[in-house]
Structure formats: C-alpha cells, structure tokens
Tab-separated table of C-alpha atoms in Angstrom:
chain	number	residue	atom	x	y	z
A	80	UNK	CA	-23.724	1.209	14.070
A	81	UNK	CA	-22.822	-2.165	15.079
A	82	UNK	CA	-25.287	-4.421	12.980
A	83	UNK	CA	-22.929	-5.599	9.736
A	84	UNK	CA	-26.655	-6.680	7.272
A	85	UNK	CA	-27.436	-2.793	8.247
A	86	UNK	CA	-23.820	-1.231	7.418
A	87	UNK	CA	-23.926	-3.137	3.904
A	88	UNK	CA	-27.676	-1.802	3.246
A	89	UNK	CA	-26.455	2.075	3.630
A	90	UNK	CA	-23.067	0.700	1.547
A	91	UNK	CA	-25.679	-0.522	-1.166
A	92	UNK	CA	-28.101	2.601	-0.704
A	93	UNK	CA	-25.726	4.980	-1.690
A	94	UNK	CA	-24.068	3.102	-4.582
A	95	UNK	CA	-22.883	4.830	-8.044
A	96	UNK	CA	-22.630	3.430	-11.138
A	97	UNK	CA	-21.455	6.626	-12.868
A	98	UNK	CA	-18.431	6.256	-10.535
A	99	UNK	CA	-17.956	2.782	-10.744
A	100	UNK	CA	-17.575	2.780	-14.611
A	101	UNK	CA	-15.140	6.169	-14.323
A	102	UNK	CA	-13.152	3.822	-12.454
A	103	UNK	CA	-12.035	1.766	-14.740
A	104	UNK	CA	-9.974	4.436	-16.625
A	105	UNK	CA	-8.041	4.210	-13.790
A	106	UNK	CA	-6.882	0.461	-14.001
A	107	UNK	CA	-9.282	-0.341	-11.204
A	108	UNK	CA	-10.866	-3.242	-11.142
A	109	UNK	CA	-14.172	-3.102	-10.626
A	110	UNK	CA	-16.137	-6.056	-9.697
A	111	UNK	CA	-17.710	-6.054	-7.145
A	112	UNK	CA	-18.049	-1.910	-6.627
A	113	UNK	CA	-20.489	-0.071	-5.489
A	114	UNK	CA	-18.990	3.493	-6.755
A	115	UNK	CA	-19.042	4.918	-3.032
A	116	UNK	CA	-16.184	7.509	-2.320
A	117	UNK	CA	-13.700	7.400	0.058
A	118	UNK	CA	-14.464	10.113	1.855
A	119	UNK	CA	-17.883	8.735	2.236
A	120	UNK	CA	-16.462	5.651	3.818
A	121	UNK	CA	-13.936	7.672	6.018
A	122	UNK	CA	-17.727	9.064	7.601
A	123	UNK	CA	-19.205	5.596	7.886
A	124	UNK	CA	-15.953	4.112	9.457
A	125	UNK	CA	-16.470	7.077	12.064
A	126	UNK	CA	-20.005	5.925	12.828
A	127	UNK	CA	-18.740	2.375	12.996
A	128	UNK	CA	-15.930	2.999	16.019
A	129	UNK	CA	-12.750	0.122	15.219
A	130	UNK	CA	-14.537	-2.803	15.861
A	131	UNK	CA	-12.357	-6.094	14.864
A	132	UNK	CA	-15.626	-8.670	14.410
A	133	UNK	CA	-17.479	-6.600	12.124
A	134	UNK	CA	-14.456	-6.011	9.978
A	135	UNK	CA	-14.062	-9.384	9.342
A	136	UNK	CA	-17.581	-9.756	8.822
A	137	UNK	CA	-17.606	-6.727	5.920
A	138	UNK	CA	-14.448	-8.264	4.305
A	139	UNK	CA	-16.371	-11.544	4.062
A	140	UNK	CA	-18.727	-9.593	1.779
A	141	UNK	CA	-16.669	-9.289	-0.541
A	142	UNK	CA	-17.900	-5.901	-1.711
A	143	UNK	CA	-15.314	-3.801	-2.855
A	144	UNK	CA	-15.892	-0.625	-0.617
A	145	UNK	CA	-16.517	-3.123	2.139
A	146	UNK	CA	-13.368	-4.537	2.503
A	147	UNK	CA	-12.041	-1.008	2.276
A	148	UNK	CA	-14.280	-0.078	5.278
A	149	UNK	CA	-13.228	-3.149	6.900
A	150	UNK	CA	-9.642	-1.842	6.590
A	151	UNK	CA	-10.951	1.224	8.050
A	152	UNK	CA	-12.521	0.183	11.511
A	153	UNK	CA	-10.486	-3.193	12.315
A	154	UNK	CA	-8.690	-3.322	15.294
A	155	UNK	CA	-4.071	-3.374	13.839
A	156	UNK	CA	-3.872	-4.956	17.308
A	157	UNK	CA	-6.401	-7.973	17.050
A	158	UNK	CA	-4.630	-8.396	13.259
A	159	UNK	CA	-3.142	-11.692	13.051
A	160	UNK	CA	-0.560	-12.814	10.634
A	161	UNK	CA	-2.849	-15.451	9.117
A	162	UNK	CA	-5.355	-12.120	8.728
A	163	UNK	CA	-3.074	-10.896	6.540
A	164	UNK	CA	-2.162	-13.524	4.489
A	165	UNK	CA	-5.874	-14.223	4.082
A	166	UNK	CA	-6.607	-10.994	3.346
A	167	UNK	CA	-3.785	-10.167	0.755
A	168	UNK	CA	-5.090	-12.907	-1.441
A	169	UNK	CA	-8.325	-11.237	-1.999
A	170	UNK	CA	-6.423	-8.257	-3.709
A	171	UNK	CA	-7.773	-7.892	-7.087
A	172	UNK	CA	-7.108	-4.578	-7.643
A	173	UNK	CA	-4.177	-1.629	-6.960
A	174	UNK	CA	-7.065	0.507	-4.905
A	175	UNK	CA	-7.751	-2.312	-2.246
A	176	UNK	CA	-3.888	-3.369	-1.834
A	177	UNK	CA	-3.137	-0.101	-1.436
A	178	UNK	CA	-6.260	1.409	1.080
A	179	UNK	CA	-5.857	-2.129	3.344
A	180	UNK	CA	-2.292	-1.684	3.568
A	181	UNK	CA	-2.518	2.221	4.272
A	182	UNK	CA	-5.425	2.399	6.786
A	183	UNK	CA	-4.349	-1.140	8.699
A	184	UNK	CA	-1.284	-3.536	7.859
A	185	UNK	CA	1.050	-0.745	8.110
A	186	UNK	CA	0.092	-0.167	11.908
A	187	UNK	CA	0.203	-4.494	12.534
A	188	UNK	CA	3.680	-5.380	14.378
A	189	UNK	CA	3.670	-7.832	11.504
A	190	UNK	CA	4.288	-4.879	8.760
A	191	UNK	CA	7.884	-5.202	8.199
A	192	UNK	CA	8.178	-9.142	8.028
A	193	UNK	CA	5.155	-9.380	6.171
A	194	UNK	CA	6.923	-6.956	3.832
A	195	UNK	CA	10.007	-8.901	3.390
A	196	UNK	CA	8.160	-12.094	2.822
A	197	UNK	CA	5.606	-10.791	0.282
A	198	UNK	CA	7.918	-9.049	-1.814
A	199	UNK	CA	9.064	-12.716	-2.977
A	200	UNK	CA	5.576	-13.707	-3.531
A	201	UNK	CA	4.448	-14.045	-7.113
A	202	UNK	CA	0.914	-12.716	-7.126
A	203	UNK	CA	1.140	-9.121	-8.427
A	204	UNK	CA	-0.804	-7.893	-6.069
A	205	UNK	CA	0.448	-9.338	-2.627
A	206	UNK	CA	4.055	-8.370	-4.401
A	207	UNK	CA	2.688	-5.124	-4.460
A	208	UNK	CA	1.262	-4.690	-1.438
A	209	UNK	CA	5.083	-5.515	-0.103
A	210	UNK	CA	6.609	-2.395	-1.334
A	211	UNK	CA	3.214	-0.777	-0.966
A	212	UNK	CA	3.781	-1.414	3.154
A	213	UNK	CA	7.716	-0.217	2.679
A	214	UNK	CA	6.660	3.134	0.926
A	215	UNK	CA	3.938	3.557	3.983
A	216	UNK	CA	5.737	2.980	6.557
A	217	UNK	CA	8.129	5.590	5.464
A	218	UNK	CA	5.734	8.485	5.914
A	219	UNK	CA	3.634	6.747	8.726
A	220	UNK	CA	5.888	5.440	11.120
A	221	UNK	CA	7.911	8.165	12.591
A	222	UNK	CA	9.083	5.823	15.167
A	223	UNK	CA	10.728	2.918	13.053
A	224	UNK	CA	14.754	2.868	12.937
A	225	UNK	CA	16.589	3.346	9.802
A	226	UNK	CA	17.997	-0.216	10.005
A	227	UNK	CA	14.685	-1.806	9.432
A	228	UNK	CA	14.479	0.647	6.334
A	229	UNK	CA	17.973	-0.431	5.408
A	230	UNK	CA	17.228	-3.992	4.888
A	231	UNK	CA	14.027	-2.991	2.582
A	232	UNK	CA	16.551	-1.699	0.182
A	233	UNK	CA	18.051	-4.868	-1.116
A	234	UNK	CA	15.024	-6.134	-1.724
A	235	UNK	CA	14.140	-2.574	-4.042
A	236	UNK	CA	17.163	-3.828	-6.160
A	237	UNK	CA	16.455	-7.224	-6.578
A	238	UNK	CA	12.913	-7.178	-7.536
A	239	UNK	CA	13.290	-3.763	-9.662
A	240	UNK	CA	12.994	-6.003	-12.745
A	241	UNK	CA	9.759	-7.337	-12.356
A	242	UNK	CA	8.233	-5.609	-15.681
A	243	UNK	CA	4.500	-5.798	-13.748
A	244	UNK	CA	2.775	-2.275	-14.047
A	245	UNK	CA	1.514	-2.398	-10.558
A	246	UNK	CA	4.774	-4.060	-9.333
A	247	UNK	CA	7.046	-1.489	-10.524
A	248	UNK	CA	5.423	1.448	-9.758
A	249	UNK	CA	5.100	0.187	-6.588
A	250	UNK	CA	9.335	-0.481	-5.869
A	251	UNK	CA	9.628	3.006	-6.724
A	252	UNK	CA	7.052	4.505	-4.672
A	253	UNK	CA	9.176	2.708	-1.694
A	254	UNK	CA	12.415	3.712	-3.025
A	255	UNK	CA	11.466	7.032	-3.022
A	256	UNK	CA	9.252	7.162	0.119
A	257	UNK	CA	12.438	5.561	1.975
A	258	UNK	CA	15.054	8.232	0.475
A	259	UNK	CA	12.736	11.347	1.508
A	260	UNK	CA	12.273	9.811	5.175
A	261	UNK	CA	16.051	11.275	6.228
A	262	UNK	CA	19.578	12.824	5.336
A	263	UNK	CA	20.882	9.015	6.081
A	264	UNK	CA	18.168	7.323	4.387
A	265	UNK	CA	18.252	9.825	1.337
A	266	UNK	CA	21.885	8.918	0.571
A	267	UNK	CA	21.049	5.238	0.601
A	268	UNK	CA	18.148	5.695	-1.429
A	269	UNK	CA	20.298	7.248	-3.403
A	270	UNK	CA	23.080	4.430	-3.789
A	271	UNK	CA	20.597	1.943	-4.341
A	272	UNK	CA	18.774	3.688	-7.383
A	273	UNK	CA	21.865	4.351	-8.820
A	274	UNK	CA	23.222	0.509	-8.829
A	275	UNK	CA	19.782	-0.329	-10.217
A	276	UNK	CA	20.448	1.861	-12.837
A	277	UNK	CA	23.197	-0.421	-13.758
A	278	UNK	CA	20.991	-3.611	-14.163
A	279	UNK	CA	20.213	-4.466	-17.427
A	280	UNK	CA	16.712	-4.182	-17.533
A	281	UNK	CA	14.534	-1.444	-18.850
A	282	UNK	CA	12.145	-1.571	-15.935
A	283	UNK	CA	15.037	-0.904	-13.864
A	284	UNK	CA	16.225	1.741	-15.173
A	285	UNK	CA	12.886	3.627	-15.316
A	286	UNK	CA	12.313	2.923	-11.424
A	287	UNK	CA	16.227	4.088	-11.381
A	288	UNK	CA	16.112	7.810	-13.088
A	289	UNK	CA	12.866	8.572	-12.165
A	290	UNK	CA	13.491	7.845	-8.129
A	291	UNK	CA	16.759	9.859	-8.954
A	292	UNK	CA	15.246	12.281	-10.268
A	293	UNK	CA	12.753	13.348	-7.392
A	294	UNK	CA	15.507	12.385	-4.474
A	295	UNK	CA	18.212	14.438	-5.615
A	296	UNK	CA	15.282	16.881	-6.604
A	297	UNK	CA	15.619	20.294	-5.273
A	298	UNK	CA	12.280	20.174	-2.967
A	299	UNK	CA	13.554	17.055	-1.650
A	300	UNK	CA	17.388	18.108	-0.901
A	301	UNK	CA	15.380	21.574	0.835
A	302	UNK	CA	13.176	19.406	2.905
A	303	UNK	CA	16.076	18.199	4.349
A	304	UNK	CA	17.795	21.160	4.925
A	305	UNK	CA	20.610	20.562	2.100
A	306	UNK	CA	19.353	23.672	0.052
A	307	UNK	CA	18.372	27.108	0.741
C-alpha cells in the first residue's frame, strides 16, 4: 500500500460521523475528522510498512486521522528538526499533539531538546506537546539517563502556572510520568511537586497535590519496591 490518493480513499471510505460528533465531548477538535478509530489506523499503518515520503505526503492532507497515520508509518530516523517544528504548528487539537508525539517525536534524537525548547513556546499546543514528549519518554525510553530527566524538572516548576487546560494537565502528566520512572527519580519528582506547591498559583497547586498524591501513592511506592 504505497499509493498516498489510494490510502486517503480507504481513510475516506470508512469515515464516521457518529464518532466524529462523540468526539467533541471530549475537547477534541474536530475539523477535519473522519471518525476512524485508532485501532483501525494501527491496521492500516501495518499495511503501509514506515515509509518517510508518504508520511509527509498524508500529513500534507491535512485530514485529521491522516496526520495521525502519518505519525504512525514515518521513518523517527529520516525526522528532521525542521519536521518537527513544521509539524507541531499544525496541532489543533490535544489528540494529534499527543498521538504524533507518542507514535514518532519521542523516538527522534531531537526529543529532549525539542522538549526544552517548546515548553517556552506560547502556542498551547506545541507547549503541550513539550511536557507531552517529557511524560513519554518516561515510560518509552528505558534507555535515557536520569540526568536528562533531571533537567525536565525545572522546567515542570516554572511553567506549572500556565492556567491552560491542555497545558496543565499536561506538566503533570510529566511530573508524574518522571517520578514513577525510578526510586531516584521518584524522590525528585517528589521535591519538585512539593516546592510547586508553594507557588502562589492555584494551577500550581492542583498539578502539586494531585502529582503528590499518586507518587507517594501506595501502588506507586510498591512498584518500586518501597511497600509490601
């Protein structure tokens, strides 16, 4: 399955509007969707085979499930930095920033300094995608050093203000991801939520208690062989 006008008629084929507008009580957005599952386009990236050209070609769509897809069969290794920056500024939604940075940037040897620099960025949803590749990395990258996870955490504290929905929930997913990676990395996960908890800022204080809360949570502390 190598012609892209062919992969975008099956895409449109088995479109569904029923799950398109059940999407948006989800805060999707959902221009440009075709309603197509992800499973379903876990099966089609299959068929596909990575294949860096025609990813570009389905982001280019700008379908929805297509630049999902795209995230699914490019190549992390033909990813450029530019392809990244381009990308990230077609994120309309918390469901693309999310998939693209899940299936793809996280695997680029770009992650961690695009990371850093995004988490400065205004947009809400490069921002996002920032802590997004912090809180993925965690889980995914069994190989990374704790230092490189270290210097992520300043960055949790300084922009654990930013009142944005998708911002917000997105600093704590990487504070928490980060503090359930290790013993070392669950104390400093732990320091740093509790001198956020001392800003004066409501926002902060909710990413704060509620990253607390699951860290110094019992199934957490077992994982890591503290309890039981």
């Amino acid at each position: 399955m190598d012609d892209v006008g062919y992969i975008i008629k099956v895409l449109k084929l088995n479109a569904d509007r029923k799950t398109v507008l059940a999407r948006t009580g989800y805060g999707i957005n959902v221009s440009g969707q075709l309603g197509l599952s992800i499973p379903f386009l876990r099966k089609t990236a299959k068929a596909i085979g990575k294949n860096h050209s025609i990813a570009l070609q389905l982001w280019q769509s700008g379908i929805h499930e297509a630049r999902i897809l795209a995230s699914m069969v490019d190549n992390p290794a033909m990813v450029t930095k530019a392809q990244m920056e381009q990308w990230a500024k077609d994120f309309k939604s918390w469901d693309l920033c999310d998939q693209v940075c899940n299936n793809l940037f996280k695997f680029s040897p770009y992650a961690c300094r695009m990371a850093v620099n995004w988490a400065y960025r205004e947009e809400e949803f490069i921002k996002r995608a920032a802590f997004v590749l912090m809180a993925t990395l965690a889980v995914g990258d069994k190989k990374l050093e704790d230092a490189k996870f270290g210097k992520f955490l300043p960055l949790i504290i300084y922009h654990s203000t930013d009142p944005r929905n998708y911002v917000k929930k997105a600093v704590n997913w990487a504070l928490r991801q980060i503090g359930k990676r290790n013993h070392a990395l669950n104390n400093l996960a732990i320091e740093t939520a509790e001198k956020i908890s001392n800003i004066d800022s409501e926002t902060a204080r909710w990413i704060a208690s509620d990253a607390l809360r699951e860290l110094k949570g019992k199934a957490v502390q077992k994982r890591l062989g503290r309890d039981g």
